[in-house]
Amino acid sequence: MSDGGSAYHPCMPSVRPVAVSRAARPGADDGADRVDTVYRPGGPVDVVATLRPLSRGSGDPAHRVVGSDVWLALRTPEGPASVLVRPVGDTVAISAWGAGAAWAVVHGPDLVGRGDDWTELDVSAHAFLEQARHRQPGLRLLRTNTVVAMLVPAIMEQKVTSRQAWRAWRYLVRRFGTPAPGPAPEGMVVPPDADTWARIPSWEWHKAGIEPGRSATVMRVVKVAPALERTLSLGRGGELVASRLQSIPGVGPWTAAETAQRAHGDPDSPSVGDYHVPALVGWALTGGPVDDDGMLELLEPWRGHRERVVRLIAGSGFRKPAFGPRMTIQDHRGH
């Protein structure tokens, strides 16, 4: 049933990468071929809002918004890639440079919602959600098709403030990543691959503010990277994907959900255990805060779409009242 917004019918485009030019930015990889495709989604797509979950805060060296365009520095299975995602009329133009350019373009439509079907989400019984959906007809759930690349930053965000985690992410990516190929904006960096994460010495994790518990979890993850990437064959998340991710000691329900939302495009994985999300959902839907159990109870009518509902709330501009206890910042670098 329609949810009050524009009906969306995803279509699978014919993606045929064609190298069309060379990079030209001074200091860039001038030999990097450019590969392009055009995705016709069959409905509106808000590129900036859809790709926002990939941003790890202001100054993220792997994510840059320029007007209505988004630049991404991606670590693909075939190597680094710079990806430019641009809305062009009723299409989305995707261009990529670097060793992973062809892979990035073939999978590029997944970044802006290919296969993400909202047609069965009915929020007409809740006035706030109906209005939120009406105002965000172009919001989609992304799918990166890269598990470890999404899992590592999620581990960094465990049990600390976003500001702490994003500072650590910036430091480690700039220190151990590779310059984004092609004409990507100055300062963009492709995050490390699994082998590079595994070789980062303990003192560099310490300098980044990542204590041994979290860095040890990253080490366990990268050791089984191929097995984790195979979870992409299981579809768009779900209990089996969550179970496989949580089989790694140190990866719990919150980390698994944050990963599946991005890597797999899971539409039903709200972030249980998050410091902010339950209260945001509670205030938006009932006018008061709730805990994790309360959030799940409120979202139950939309089971199968619970993450879509959370994204609608987060993207609506709604803000919960600014009062209550603040999270204590734990700085592990001095220990």
Coordinates of C-alpha atoms in Angstrom, one line a residue:
M1 CA 0.0 0.0 0.0
S2 CA 1.1 3.6 -0.5
D3 CA 2.5 5.3 2.5
G4 CA 1.3 8.7 1.4
G5 CA 4.5 9.6 -0.5
S6 CA 5.4 9.0 -4.1
A7 CA 5.2 5.3 -5.1
Y8 CA 8.6 3.9 -5.8
H9 CA 9.2 1.0 -8.1
P10 CA 13.0 0.1 -8.2
C11 CA 14.3 -1.0 -11.6
M12 CA 17.5 -2.8 -12.4
P13 CA 19.3 -0.6 -15.0
S14 CA 21.6 -2.0 -17.6
V15 CA 25.0 -0.9 -16.2
R16 CA 27.7 -1.0 -18.8
P17 CA 30.8 0.8 -17.6
V18 CA 32.8 2.7 -20.3
A19 CA 36.1 4.4 -19.6
V20 CA 35.6 7.9 -21.1
S21 CA 38.4 10.1 -19.9
R22 CA 41.5 10.7 -17.7
A23 CA 41.8 12.4 -14.3
A24 CA 43.3 15.8 -14.4
R25 CA 43.5 17.3 -10.9
P26 CA 47.1 18.2 -10.1
G27 CA 48.6 15.7 -7.7
A28 CA 45.9 13.1 -8.5
D29 CA 46.5 9.8 -10.3
D30 CA 46.6 11.2 -13.8
G31 CA 46.4 7.7 -15.2
A32 CA 43.2 6.9 -13.5
D33 CA 40.5 5.9 -16.0
R34 CA 37.0 7.4 -15.5
V35 CA 34.1 5.0 -15.7
D36 CA 30.5 6.2 -16.0
T37 CA 26.9 5.0 -15.8
V38 CA 23.5 6.5 -15.5
Y39 CA 20.9 4.9 -13.2
R40 CA 17.2 5.4 -13.8
P41 CA 15.5 4.6 -10.5
G42 CA 11.9 5.0 -11.6
G43 CA 11.2 7.5 -8.8
P44 CA 12.8 10.4 -6.9
V45 CA 16.1 9.9 -5.1
D46 CA 17.6 12.4 -2.7
V47 CA 21.3 11.6 -3.2
V48 CA 22.6 13.6 -0.2
A49 CA 20.1 12.2 2.3
T50 CA 20.4 8.6 1.0
L51 CA 24.2 8.6 1.3
R52 CA 24.3 10.6 4.6
P53 CA 24.8 7.4 6.8
L54 CA 28.2 6.9 5.1
S55 CA 29.4 10.2 6.6
R56 CA 31.6 9.9 9.7
G57 CA 31.1 13.4 10.8
S58 CA 32.4 16.8 9.6
G59 CA 35.8 16.4 7.9
D60 CA 35.4 12.7 7.0
P61 CA 38.2 12.2 4.5
A62 CA 36.1 9.5 2.7
H63 CA 32.9 11.5 2.2
R64 CA 32.2 15.0 0.8
V65 CA 29.0 16.8 -0.2
V66 CA 29.3 19.4 -2.9
G67 CA 25.9 21.0 -3.4
S68 CA 23.6 18.2 -4.5
D69 CA 26.5 15.9 -5.4
V70 CA 28.3 13.4 -3.2
W71 CA 31.9 12.3 -3.5
L72 CA 32.9 9.0 -1.9
A73 CA 36.4 7.5 -1.4
L74 CA 35.7 3.8 -1.4
R75 CA 37.7 0.7 -0.8
T76 CA 36.3 -1.9 -3.2
P77 CA 37.2 -5.6 -3.7
E78 CA 39.2 -4.5 -6.8
G79 CA 41.0 -1.6 -5.2
P80 CA 40.5 2.1 -4.3
A81 CA 37.9 4.2 -6.1
S82 CA 36.7 7.8 -6.1
V83 CA 33.0 7.9 -6.8
L84 CA 30.9 11.0 -7.8
V85 CA 27.2 10.5 -7.4
R86 CA 25.1 13.3 -9.1
P87 CA 21.4 13.8 -9.5
V88 CA 20.6 14.7 -13.1
G89 CA 16.9 15.2 -13.7
D90 CA 15.1 12.0 -13.1
T91 CA 18.4 10.0 -13.2
V92 CA 21.5 9.5 -11.1
A93 CA 24.8 9.9 -12.8
I94 CA 27.6 7.8 -11.3
S95 CA 31.3 8.3 -12.2
A96 CA 34.3 6.6 -10.7
W97 CA 38.1 6.6 -11.0
G98 CA 40.8 4.2 -9.8
A99 CA 41.5 0.5 -9.8
G100 CA 38.0 -0.1 -8.3
A101 CA 36.2 2.2 -10.7
A102 CA 34.4 -0.5 -12.7
W103 CA 33.3 -2.4 -9.6
A104 CA 32.1 0.9 -8.0
V105 CA 30.0 1.8 -11.1
V106 CA 28.4 -1.6 -11.4
H107 CA 27.4 -1.5 -7.8
G108 CA 26.8 2.2 -7.7
P109 CA 23.0 2.1 -8.1
D110 CA 22.8 0.1 -4.9
L111 CA 24.3 3.1 -3.2
V112 CA 21.2 5.1 -4.1
G113 CA 18.6 2.5 -3.4
R114 CA 18.4 0.0 -6.2
G115 CA 16.3 -2.9 -4.8
D116 CA 15.1 -0.9 -1.8
D117 CA 11.3 -1.1 -2.1
W118 CA 9.2 1.2 0.1
T119 CA 5.9 0.3 -1.6
E120 CA 4.7 -2.0 1.3
L121 CA 5.5 0.6 4.0
D122 CA 2.2 2.1 5.2
V123 CA 2.5 4.9 7.7
S124 CA -0.9 6.5 6.9
A125 CA -2.1 5.7 10.5
H126 CA 0.5 8.0 12.1
A127 CA 0.2 11.6 11.2
F128 CA 3.8 12.5 12.0
L129 CA 5.2 9.6 9.9
E130 CA 2.8 10.2 7.0
Q131 CA 4.0 13.9 6.9
A132 CA 7.7 12.8 7.2
R133 CA 7.3 10.4 4.3
H134 CA 5.5 13.0 2.2
R135 CA 8.3 15.4 2.7
Q136 CA 11.0 12.9 1.9
P137 CA 9.9 11.0 -1.2
G138 CA 13.5 10.6 -2.3
L139 CA 14.9 9.0 0.8
R140 CA 16.3 5.5 0.1
L141 CA 18.3 2.9 2.0
L142 CA 21.8 2.5 0.6
R143 CA 23.8 -0.8 0.2
T144 CA 27.5 -0.6 -0.1
N145 CA 28.2 -4.3 -0.7
T146 CA 31.3 -4.0 1.5
V147 CA 31.0 -5.5 4.9
V148 CA 34.4 -5.0 6.6
A149 CA 34.6 -1.4 5.3
M150 CA 31.3 -0.7 7.2
L151 CA 32.1 -2.9 10.2
V152 CA 35.4 -1.3 11.2
P153 CA 34.1 2.3 11.7
A154 CA 31.1 0.8 13.5
I155 CA 33.5 -0.8 16.0
M156 CA 35.2 2.5 16.5
E157 CA 31.9 4.0 17.5
Q158 CA 31.2 1.5 20.2
K159 CA 30.7 3.0 23.7
V160 CA 32.1 6.4 22.9
T161 CA 30.7 9.7 21.6
S162 CA 30.5 10.2 17.9
R163 CA 33.0 13.0 18.3
Q164 CA 35.6 10.7 19.7
A165 CA 34.9 8.0 17.1
W166 CA 35.0 10.4 14.2
R167 CA 38.3 11.9 15.4
A168 CA 39.8 8.4 15.5
W169 CA 38.4 7.6 12.1
R170 CA 39.9 10.8 10.6
Y171 CA 43.3 10.1 12.1
L172 CA 43.6 6.4 11.0
V173 CA 42.2 6.9 7.5
R174 CA 44.5 9.8 6.8
R175 CA 47.5 8.0 8.4
F176 CA 47.0 4.6 6.7
G177 CA 44.6 5.2 3.8
T178 CA 45.5 6.1 0.2
P179 CA 44.8 9.4 -1.7
A180 CA 41.6 9.2 -3.5
P181 CA 42.3 8.7 -7.3
G182 CA 41.2 10.9 -10.1
P183 CA 39.7 14.4 -9.6
A184 CA 38.2 13.9 -6.1
P185 CA 38.2 17.0 -3.9
E186 CA 41.5 17.8 -2.3
G187 CA 42.1 15.9 1.0
M188 CA 39.9 12.9 0.2
V189 CA 41.4 9.5 1.2
V190 CA 40.4 5.9 0.6
P191 CA 40.2 4.0 3.9
P192 CA 42.6 1.1 4.4
D193 CA 41.9 -2.4 3.2
A194 CA 41.6 -5.4 5.6
D195 CA 45.3 -6.3 5.3
T196 CA 46.3 -2.7 6.2
W197 CA 44.0 -2.5 9.2
A198 CA 45.6 -5.7 10.4
R199 CA 49.1 -4.2 10.2
I200 CA 48.4 -1.0 12.2
P201 CA 50.6 -1.1 15.3
S202 CA 49.1 -0.9 18.8
W203 CA 50.6 2.6 19.5
E204 CA 48.8 4.0 16.5
W205 CA 45.5 2.8 17.8
H206 CA 46.4 4.3 21.1
K207 CA 47.2 7.7 19.5
A208 CA 43.8 7.6 17.7
G209 CA 42.1 7.1 21.1
I210 CA 41.0 3.5 20.4
E211 CA 41.5 1.3 23.5
P212 CA 42.8 -2.3 23.2
G213 CA 39.3 -3.8 23.4
R214 CA 38.0 -2.1 20.2
S215 CA 41.3 -2.5 18.3
A216 CA 41.3 -6.2 19.2
T217 CA 37.8 -6.6 17.8
V218 CA 39.0 -4.9 14.5
M219 CA 41.8 -7.5 14.4
R220 CA 39.4 -10.4 14.8
V221 CA 37.2 -8.9 12.1
V222 CA 39.9 -8.5 9.4
K223 CA 41.2 -12.0 10.0
V224 CA 37.9 -13.4 8.7
A225 CA 37.2 -10.7 6.2
P226 CA 36.3 -13.1 3.2
A227 CA 33.8 -14.9 5.3
L228 CA 32.1 -11.7 6.4
E229 CA 31.9 -10.4 2.8
R230 CA 30.1 -13.6 1.9
T231 CA 27.2 -12.6 4.1
L232 CA 26.2 -10.2 1.2
S233 CA 24.9 -13.3 -0.6
L234 CA 22.3 -13.7 2.2
G235 CA 20.3 -10.7 1.0
R236 CA 19.4 -7.4 2.7
G237 CA 20.3 -8.3 6.2
G238 CA 18.0 -10.2 8.6
E239 CA 18.6 -12.6 11.5
L240 CA 21.1 -14.8 9.7
V241 CA 23.3 -11.9 8.7
A242 CA 23.1 -10.5 12.3
S243 CA 24.1 -13.9 13.7
R244 CA 27.1 -14.2 11.4
L245 CA 28.3 -10.7 12.3
Q246 CA 27.8 -11.3 16.0
S247 CA 29.8 -14.5 15.9
I248 CA 32.9 -12.3 16.1
P249 CA 33.7 -11.6 19.8
G250 CA 33.2 -7.9 20.4
V251 CA 30.5 -7.4 17.7
G252 CA 27.2 -7.1 19.4
P253 CA 23.6 -6.3 18.2
W254 CA 24.3 -2.5 17.9
T255 CA 27.4 -3.0 15.8
A256 CA 25.8 -5.7 13.6
A257 CA 22.8 -3.5 13.0
E258 CA 24.9 -0.4 12.1
T259 CA 26.9 -2.6 9.7
A260 CA 23.9 -4.3 8.1
Q261 CA 22.1 -1.0 7.5
R262 CA 24.9 0.2 5.3
A263 CA 26.6 -2.9 3.9
H264 CA 23.5 -5.0 3.2
G265 CA 20.8 -2.3 3.0
D266 CA 18.8 -3.9 5.9
P267 CA 15.4 -2.2 6.1
D268 CA 14.5 -3.8 9.5
S269 CA 17.6 -3.4 11.7
P270 CA 17.0 -0.5 14.2
S271 CA 20.1 0.3 16.3
V272 CA 19.2 -1.4 19.6
G273 CA 21.7 -0.1 22.2
D274 CA 22.1 3.3 20.7
Y275 CA 22.5 6.3 23.1
H276 CA 20.2 8.5 21.0
V277 CA 17.9 6.5 18.7
P278 CA 15.4 5.1 21.2
A279 CA 14.7 8.6 22.7
L280 CA 14.4 10.1 19.3
V281 CA 11.9 7.5 18.2
G282 CA 10.0 7.9 21.5
W283 CA 9.7 11.6 21.4
A284 CA 8.8 11.6 17.7
L285 CA 6.1 9.0 17.9
T286 CA 4.7 9.5 21.5
G287 CA 6.0 12.8 22.8
G288 CA 8.2 11.2 25.4
P289 CA 11.5 9.2 25.8
V290 CA 11.6 5.4 25.7
D291 CA 14.3 2.7 26.1
D292 CA 15.3 0.0 23.7
D293 CA 12.3 -2.2 24.6
G294 CA 10.0 0.7 24.2
M295 CA 11.4 1.6 20.9
L296 CA 10.9 -1.9 19.6
E297 CA 7.4 -1.9 20.8
L298 CA 6.6 1.4 19.1
L299 CA 8.2 0.1 15.8
E300 CA 6.5 -3.3 15.9
P301 CA 3.6 -2.2 13.6
W302 CA 6.1 -1.6 10.9
R303 CA 8.2 -4.8 11.3
G304 CA 10.0 -5.4 8.1
H305 CA 10.5 -1.7 7.7
R306 CA 11.7 -0.6 11.2
E307 CA 14.9 0.9 9.9
R308 CA 13.0 2.8 7.2
V309 CA 10.8 4.3 9.9
V310 CA 13.9 5.3 12.0
R311 CA 15.4 6.9 8.9
L312 CA 12.2 8.9 8.2
I313 CA 12.3 10.2 11.7
A314 CA 16.0 11.1 11.6
G315 CA 15.6 12.8 8.2
S316 CA 12.5 14.7 9.1
G317 CA 14.4 17.4 11.0
F318 CA 12.6 16.4 14.3
R319 CA 14.8 17.0 17.4
K320 CA 14.0 15.7 20.8
P321 CA 14.1 18.2 23.7
A322 CA 17.6 19.2 24.8
F323 CA 17.7 18.1 28.4
G324 CA 18.7 15.1 30.4
P325 CA 22.0 13.5 31.2
R326 CA 24.9 13.8 28.9
M327 CA 27.2 11.0 27.9
T328 CA 30.5 11.1 29.7
I329 CA 33.4 11.3 27.2
Q330 CA 35.9 8.5 27.8
D331 CA 39.4 9.4 26.6
H332 CA 41.4 6.2 26.5
R333 CA 44.5 7.8 25.1
G334 CA 45.9 8.6 28.5
H335 CA 45.6 5.1 29.9

